[in-house]
Amino acid sequence: MSTRLDPWGHFAIEDYEKLLVEFGIRPINEVYGLISRLHPYFTRKVVFGHRDFDKWLEDLRAGHKVAVLTGFMPSGRPHLGTAMVYEELKFFQELGAHVKIAIADAEAYVVRREDRRTTILNGVDFIAHAIAWGLDPEKTEFYFQTAMKEEYYRLIQMFSKKITMAEMEAIYGELSPGKIIASLTQAADILHLQLDSYGGFKNILVPVGADQDPHLRLTRDIADRFEGELGLKRPASIYHKLIRGLDGNKMSKSRPEFAIHLDEDEETVRKKFVNALTGGRATAEEQRRLGGEPWKCTVYEVYLYHLIREDEKLKEVYDDCVSGRVLCGECKRKALNLLLERLKNHREKYREVKESNIVEKIVNIPSF
Ligand code: SF4
């Protein structure tokens, strides 16, 4: 059966290898030689695939203007999955790329039916957390979709002229009018940077979760059709795996009980973590004899995505687990302590960012 990716859905993706084959996404390891330094997300295959990332890297190496664009839907609060994208953006900013971040408040209104005030305040918070995570506020452009000018909205109308309903349904399945507009708005987000008035960045990279590939496929088709009229080029993309929630399904803002949020207090993190799904066996005796199964474990995922930077140390956790040397209780405690420390540092930086009012100074925040 063919895979249908739902960019608005809440399910974890089981088989990433299948996506490579089915959607023509290229394996990430083929570009390793082109990156001056590798983030652990690459070596750990958290980032597992790409489209035209090799061309984008060659442009970066040649000193051409390159940009990275991504967006956050400001429903709910940023969590460990959001932080993973912050981490990727920080990495590309350090490599020298221009970073631009969309706050998809128009999409949140249409798809999640969020009220405007909440959406705008959430958006401000997503930006504050991005800066607290390490993005340079002087080098990062942030914008709210609803604060954009006519030229950006004109793109959405133009794109709608050259895409048929049948093509959209072939990519997304059944669509409501709101989701059609949200998809075309995403295409405008990705492509507007190529216009001279928005910087003329012809080489755009979009780091996304694998579930967002439908938007990339649509946007690449649109870029092809507007190559002559607007001089648009296909964007490049890289695909990361989605960190799972503590119950083993996708970590989502709409299921807060299974997500660890970046502003969460210590007590709440402890309570949530106690119930995290592990790859442990039914009894301690069985686990000592057979070893655990870290590939099923949400605690191991938190180690892998956020807690251990050095590959050798991560391998120790893995080996201790599969050999049965360490049981889940001890392993979870270690992870929890590391996580609490990480979040405490982040919360302090976040508080500083909020107190400085930097977001209000650098971003055009729409009124509500
Ligand atoms: S020992 Fe650690 S990594 Fe292994 S299953 Fe238990 S919690 Fe997960």
Coordinates of C-alpha atoms and ligand atoms in Angstrom, one line a residue:
M1 CA 0.0 0.0 0.0
S2 CA 1.3 3.5 -0.8
T3 CA 2.1 5.8 2.0
R4 CA 0.0 9.0 2.4
L5 CA 1.8 11.7 4.4
D6 CA -0.5 14.0 6.3
P7 CA 1.2 17.3 7.3
W8 CA -1.6 18.1 9.7
G9 CA -1.8 14.6 11.3
H10 CA -0.7 13.2 14.7
F11 CA 0.8 9.8 13.9
A12 CA 4.4 8.7 14.1
I13 CA 6.0 7.4 10.9
E14 CA 7.1 3.8 11.2
D15 CA 9.2 3.3 8.1
Y16 CA 11.5 6.1 7.0
E17 CA 13.4 3.9 4.5
K18 CA 10.2 3.4 2.6
L19 CA 9.8 7.1 2.2
L20 CA 13.2 7.3 0.5
V21 CA 12.0 4.9 -2.2
E22 CA 8.4 5.9 -2.5
F23 CA 8.9 9.6 -2.8
G24 CA 12.3 9.8 -4.4
I25 CA 13.9 11.4 -1.4
R26 CA 17.7 10.8 -1.5
P27 CA 19.7 9.3 1.4
I28 CA 21.5 11.9 3.4
N29 CA 24.8 10.1 3.7
E30 CA 25.6 10.8 0.0
V31 CA 26.2 14.5 0.8
Y32 CA 28.4 14.0 3.9
G33 CA 31.6 14.9 2.0
L34 CA 30.1 18.3 1.1
I35 CA 29.5 19.5 4.7
S36 CA 32.4 21.1 6.5
R37 CA 31.3 19.7 9.9
L38 CA 28.5 17.2 10.6
H39 CA 25.9 17.8 13.3
P40 CA 25.2 14.6 15.2
Y41 CA 21.7 14.6 13.7
F42 CA 23.4 13.7 10.4
T43 CA 25.6 10.9 11.7
R44 CA 22.7 9.5 13.8
K45 CA 20.4 9.6 10.7
V46 CA 17.9 11.8 12.6
V47 CA 18.2 13.7 9.3
F48 CA 17.8 10.9 6.9
G49 CA 17.0 12.2 3.5
H50 CA 17.2 15.2 1.2
R51 CA 16.2 16.7 -2.1
D52 CA 18.9 18.8 -3.9
F53 CA 20.7 19.5 -0.6
D54 CA 24.0 18.7 -2.5
K55 CA 23.3 21.7 -4.8
W56 CA 22.5 24.0 -1.9
L57 CA 25.7 22.9 -0.1
E58 CA 27.8 23.6 -3.3
D59 CA 26.3 27.1 -3.5
L60 CA 27.1 27.6 0.2
R61 CA 30.7 26.5 -0.4
A62 CA 31.0 28.7 -3.5
G63 CA 30.0 31.7 -1.3
H64 CA 26.7 32.3 -3.0
K65 CA 23.7 33.7 -1.1
V66 CA 21.9 30.8 0.6
A67 CA 19.0 30.8 3.0
V68 CA 17.2 28.4 5.3
L69 CA 13.5 28.8 5.7
T70 CA 11.2 27.0 8.1
G71 CA 7.9 27.7 9.8
F72 CA 6.2 27.0 13.1
M73 CA 2.5 26.7 13.6
P74 CA 1.8 28.7 16.8
S75 CA -0.7 26.4 18.3
G76 CA 0.3 25.1 21.7
R77 CA 3.8 25.6 23.2
P78 CA 7.2 24.6 21.9
H79 CA 8.4 21.2 22.9
L80 CA 11.4 18.9 22.4
G81 CA 10.4 18.3 18.8
T82 CA 10.4 22.1 18.1
A83 CA 13.8 22.4 19.8
M84 CA 15.1 19.9 17.3
V85 CA 14.3 22.3 14.5
Y86 CA 15.8 25.2 16.5
E87 CA 19.0 23.1 16.7
E88 CA 19.1 22.5 13.0
L89 CA 18.6 26.2 12.2
K90 CA 21.3 27.2 14.7
F91 CA 23.7 24.7 12.9
F92 CA 23.0 26.2 9.5
Q93 CA 23.3 29.7 10.8
E94 CA 26.7 28.8 12.2
L95 CA 27.6 27.5 8.7
G96 CA 26.8 30.9 7.2
A97 CA 23.3 30.6 5.9
H98 CA 20.7 33.3 6.2
V99 CA 17.9 32.0 8.5
K100 CA 14.3 33.1 8.1
I101 CA 11.4 31.7 10.3
A102 CA 7.7 32.0 9.5
I103 CA 5.2 32.0 12.3
A104 CA 2.2 30.4 10.5
D105 CA -0.5 32.3 12.3
A106 CA -2.8 32.4 9.3
E107 CA -2.5 28.6 9.0
A108 CA -3.1 28.1 12.7
Y109 CA -6.3 30.1 12.4
V110 CA -7.5 28.0 9.4
V111 CA -6.3 24.5 10.3
R112 CA -6.4 24.5 14.1
R113 CA -9.1 27.1 14.5
E114 CA -7.1 29.0 17.1
D115 CA -8.3 32.4 18.2
R116 CA -6.1 35.3 17.0
R117 CA -4.9 36.5 20.4
T118 CA -3.7 33.1 21.5
T119 CA -2.0 32.5 18.1
I120 CA -0.1 35.8 18.2
L121 CA 1.0 35.4 21.8
N122 CA 2.1 31.8 21.1
G123 CA 4.0 33.0 18.0
V124 CA 5.9 35.5 20.1
D125 CA 6.8 32.7 22.5
F126 CA 8.0 30.4 19.7
I127 CA 10.4 33.3 18.7
A128 CA 11.6 33.9 22.3
H129 CA 12.3 30.2 22.7
A130 CA 14.2 30.1 19.3
I131 CA 16.5 32.9 20.5
A132 CA 16.9 31.3 24.0
W133 CA 17.9 28.1 22.2
G134 CA 20.8 29.9 20.5
L135 CA 19.6 31.5 17.3
D136 CA 21.2 34.9 16.8
P137 CA 18.5 37.6 17.0
E138 CA 20.6 39.9 14.9
K139 CA 21.0 37.4 12.1
T140 CA 17.6 35.7 12.1
E141 CA 14.5 37.1 10.3
F142 CA 11.2 36.2 11.9
Y143 CA 7.8 37.1 10.5
F144 CA 4.1 36.4 11.1
Q145 CA 2.2 35.4 8.0
T146 CA -0.6 37.9 8.7
A147 CA 1.9 40.8 8.9
M148 CA 3.2 40.2 5.4
K149 CA 2.7 42.7 2.5
E150 CA 0.6 42.4 -0.7
E151 CA 3.4 41.0 -2.7
Y152 CA 3.5 37.8 -0.6
Y153 CA -0.2 37.4 -0.8
R154 CA -0.2 38.0 -4.5
L155 CA 2.0 35.0 -4.8
I156 CA -0.7 32.8 -3.3
Q157 CA -3.2 34.0 -5.9
M158 CA -0.7 33.5 -8.7
F159 CA 0.1 30.0 -7.5
S160 CA -3.5 29.0 -7.4
K161 CA -3.8 29.8 -11.1
K162 CA -1.4 27.1 -12.2
I163 CA -2.3 24.2 -9.9
T164 CA -5.3 22.0 -10.4
M165 CA -7.5 20.4 -7.8
A166 CA -6.6 16.9 -9.1
E167 CA -2.9 17.7 -8.6
M168 CA -3.5 18.9 -5.0
E169 CA -5.5 15.8 -4.2
A170 CA -2.9 13.6 -5.7
I171 CA -0.4 15.1 -3.2
Y172 CA -2.6 15.6 -0.1
G173 CA -5.7 13.4 -0.5
E174 CA -9.0 15.0 0.3
L175 CA -8.6 18.7 1.2
S176 CA -10.9 21.4 2.7
P177 CA -10.8 24.9 1.2
G178 CA -8.9 26.1 4.3
K179 CA -6.2 23.5 3.8
I180 CA -5.8 24.4 0.1
I181 CA -5.2 28.0 1.1
A182 CA -2.8 26.9 3.9
S183 CA -0.8 24.8 1.4
L184 CA -0.5 27.6 -1.1
T185 CA 0.5 29.9 1.7
Q186 CA 3.3 27.5 2.7
A187 CA 4.5 27.6 -0.9
A188 CA 4.6 31.4 -0.7
D189 CA 6.5 31.1 2.6
I190 CA 9.1 28.9 1.0
L191 CA 9.4 30.8 -2.3
H192 CA 9.0 34.5 -1.4
L193 CA 12.6 34.8 -0.4
Q194 CA 13.6 34.4 -4.0
L195 CA 11.9 37.7 -5.0
D196 CA 14.3 40.7 -5.1
S197 CA 12.1 42.6 -2.6
Y198 CA 12.7 39.8 0.0
G199 CA 16.4 39.4 -0.5
G200 CA 16.7 37.5 -3.8
F201 CA 17.8 34.3 -2.2
K202 CA 17.6 31.8 -5.0
N203 CA 19.1 28.9 -3.0
I204 CA 16.6 28.0 -0.3
L205 CA 16.8 25.0 2.0
V206 CA 13.8 23.9 4.0
P207 CA 14.5 21.5 6.9
V208 CA 11.3 19.7 7.7
G209 CA 9.8 16.7 9.4
A210 CA 9.2 13.8 7.0
D211 CA 5.4 14.4 7.3
Q212 CA 5.8 17.8 5.7
D213 CA 7.0 16.5 2.4
P214 CA 3.7 17.0 0.6
H215 CA 4.2 20.8 1.0
L216 CA 7.7 20.5 -0.6
R217 CA 6.4 18.4 -3.5
L218 CA 3.7 21.0 -4.2
T219 CA 6.2 23.9 -3.9
R220 CA 8.7 22.4 -6.2
D221 CA 6.0 21.9 -8.9
I222 CA 5.0 25.5 -8.4
A223 CA 8.6 26.7 -8.7
D224 CA 8.9 24.9 -12.0
R225 CA 5.8 26.5 -13.4
F226 CA 6.9 30.0 -12.4
E227 CA 10.5 29.7 -13.5
G228 CA 9.9 31.9 -16.5
E229 CA 7.4 34.4 -15.0
L230 CA 9.1 35.0 -11.6
G231 CA 12.5 33.3 -12.0
L232 CA 11.7 30.9 -9.2
K233 CA 14.0 27.9 -8.5
R234 CA 13.1 24.6 -6.8
P235 CA 13.9 24.7 -3.1
A236 CA 16.1 22.1 -1.5
S237 CA 14.9 20.2 1.5
I238 CA 16.2 17.9 4.2
Y239 CA 14.0 15.5 6.2
H240 CA 14.3 14.6 9.8
K241 CA 12.6 11.9 11.8
L242 CA 10.0 13.0 14.2
I243 CA 10.8 12.7 17.9
R244 CA 8.0 10.6 19.4
G245 CA 5.8 11.6 22.4
L246 CA 6.3 9.7 25.6
D247 CA 3.6 7.3 24.6
G248 CA 5.4 6.3 21.4
N249 CA 3.2 8.4 19.0
K250 CA 4.3 11.6 17.3
M251 CA 5.2 14.4 19.8
S252 CA 2.6 17.0 19.1
K253 CA 1.5 20.3 20.5
S254 CA -2.1 19.0 20.4
R255 CA -1.3 16.1 22.8
P256 CA 0.5 18.1 25.5
E257 CA 0.3 15.2 28.1
F258 CA 2.9 13.2 26.1
A259 CA 5.2 16.1 25.1
I260 CA 8.0 17.7 27.1
H261 CA 7.6 21.5 26.7
L262 CA 10.5 23.8 26.9
D263 CA 9.0 26.0 29.6
E264 CA 7.8 23.0 31.7
D265 CA 8.5 23.1 35.4
E266 CA 10.6 20.4 37.0
E267 CA 7.7 18.6 38.7
T268 CA 5.6 18.3 35.6
V269 CA 8.6 16.9 33.6
R270 CA 9.3 14.4 36.4
K271 CA 5.6 13.2 36.4
K272 CA 5.5 12.9 32.6
F273 CA 8.8 11.1 32.4
V274 CA 7.9 8.4 34.9
N275 CA 5.3 7.1 32.5
A276 CA 7.5 7.3 29.4
L277 CA 7.3 4.2 27.1
T278 CA 10.6 2.3 27.2
G279 CA 12.0 -0.7 25.4
G280 CA 12.4 -2.6 28.7
R281 CA 11.3 -6.2 29.2
A282 CA 8.4 -7.4 31.3
T283 CA 10.7 -8.3 34.3
A284 CA 14.1 -7.2 35.6
E285 CA 15.3 -10.8 35.3
E286 CA 14.2 -11.0 31.6
Q287 CA 15.9 -7.6 30.9
R288 CA 19.2 -8.8 32.4
R289 CA 19.0 -11.9 30.4
L290 CA 17.8 -10.6 27.0
G291 CA 18.7 -6.9 27.2
G292 CA 16.4 -4.0 26.4
E293 CA 15.3 -2.7 23.0
P294 CA 16.4 0.9 22.7
W295 CA 15.0 1.3 19.2
K296 CA 11.5 1.1 20.8
C297 CA 12.3 3.4 23.7
T298 CA 11.2 7.0 23.9
V299 CA 13.8 7.7 26.7
Y300 CA 16.6 6.6 24.4
E301 CA 15.2 9.0 21.8
V302 CA 15.5 11.9 24.2
Y303 CA 19.1 10.9 24.8
L304 CA 19.7 10.7 21.0
Y305 CA 18.0 13.9 20.0
H306 CA 18.9 16.2 22.9
L307 CA 21.0 14.8 25.8
I308 CA 24.2 13.3 24.5
R309 CA 26.3 15.1 22.0
E310 CA 29.2 12.6 21.7
D311 CA 28.5 9.5 19.7
E312 CA 30.7 7.3 21.9
K313 CA 28.7 8.2 25.0
L314 CA 25.5 7.5 23.2
K315 CA 26.8 4.1 22.2
E316 CA 27.6 3.3 25.8
V317 CA 23.9 3.9 26.7
Y318 CA 22.9 1.7 23.8
D319 CA 25.3 -1.0 24.7
D320 CA 24.4 -0.9 28.4
C321 CA 20.8 -1.3 27.4
V322 CA 21.1 -4.2 24.9
S323 CA 23.5 -6.1 27.1
G324 CA 21.1 -5.9 30.1
R325 CA 23.8 -4.3 32.2
V326 CA 21.6 -1.3 33.0
L327 CA 17.9 -1.5 33.7
C328 CA 15.2 1.1 32.8
G329 CA 14.8 2.6 36.2
E330 CA 18.5 3.7 36.4
C331 CA 18.7 4.7 32.8
K332 CA 15.5 6.8 33.0
R333 CA 16.8 8.5 36.2
K334 CA 20.0 9.5 34.4
A335 CA 18.1 10.8 31.4
L336 CA 15.7 12.8 33.6
N337 CA 18.6 14.5 35.4
L338 CA 20.3 15.5 32.2
L339 CA 17.0 16.7 30.8
L340 CA 16.1 18.7 33.9
E341 CA 19.5 20.4 33.7
R342 CA 19.1 21.2 30.0
L343 CA 15.6 22.6 30.5
K344 CA 16.7 24.7 33.5
N345 CA 19.4 26.3 31.5
H346 CA 17.0 26.9 28.7
R347 CA 14.4 28.4 31.0
E348 CA 16.9 30.9 32.4
K349 CA 17.9 32.0 28.9
Y350 CA 14.2 32.2 27.9
R351 CA 13.5 34.4 30.9
E352 CA 16.3 36.8 29.9
V353 CA 15.0 37.0 26.4
K354 CA 11.5 37.8 27.6
E355 CA 12.8 40.5 30.0
S356 CA 14.8 42.1 27.3
N357 CA 11.7 42.5 25.0
I358 CA 13.9 41.7 22.1
V359 CA 11.1 40.0 20.2
E360 CA 9.0 43.1 20.3
K361 CA 12.0 45.1 19.1
I362 CA 13.0 43.0 16.1
V363 CA 9.7 41.5 14.9
N364 CA 6.6 43.1 13.3
I365 CA 4.0 41.6 15.6
P366 CA 0.4 41.8 14.3
S367 CA -2.2 43.3 16.5
F368 CA -5.1 41.2 17.8
Ligands
SF4_1 S1 17.5 0.7 29.5 FE1 17.3 2.8 28.9 S2 17.5 2.8 26.7 FE2 17.1 0.7 27.3 S3 14.9 0.4 27.2 FE3 15.4 1.0 29.3 S4 15.1 3.2 29.3 FE4 15.3 2.6 27.2

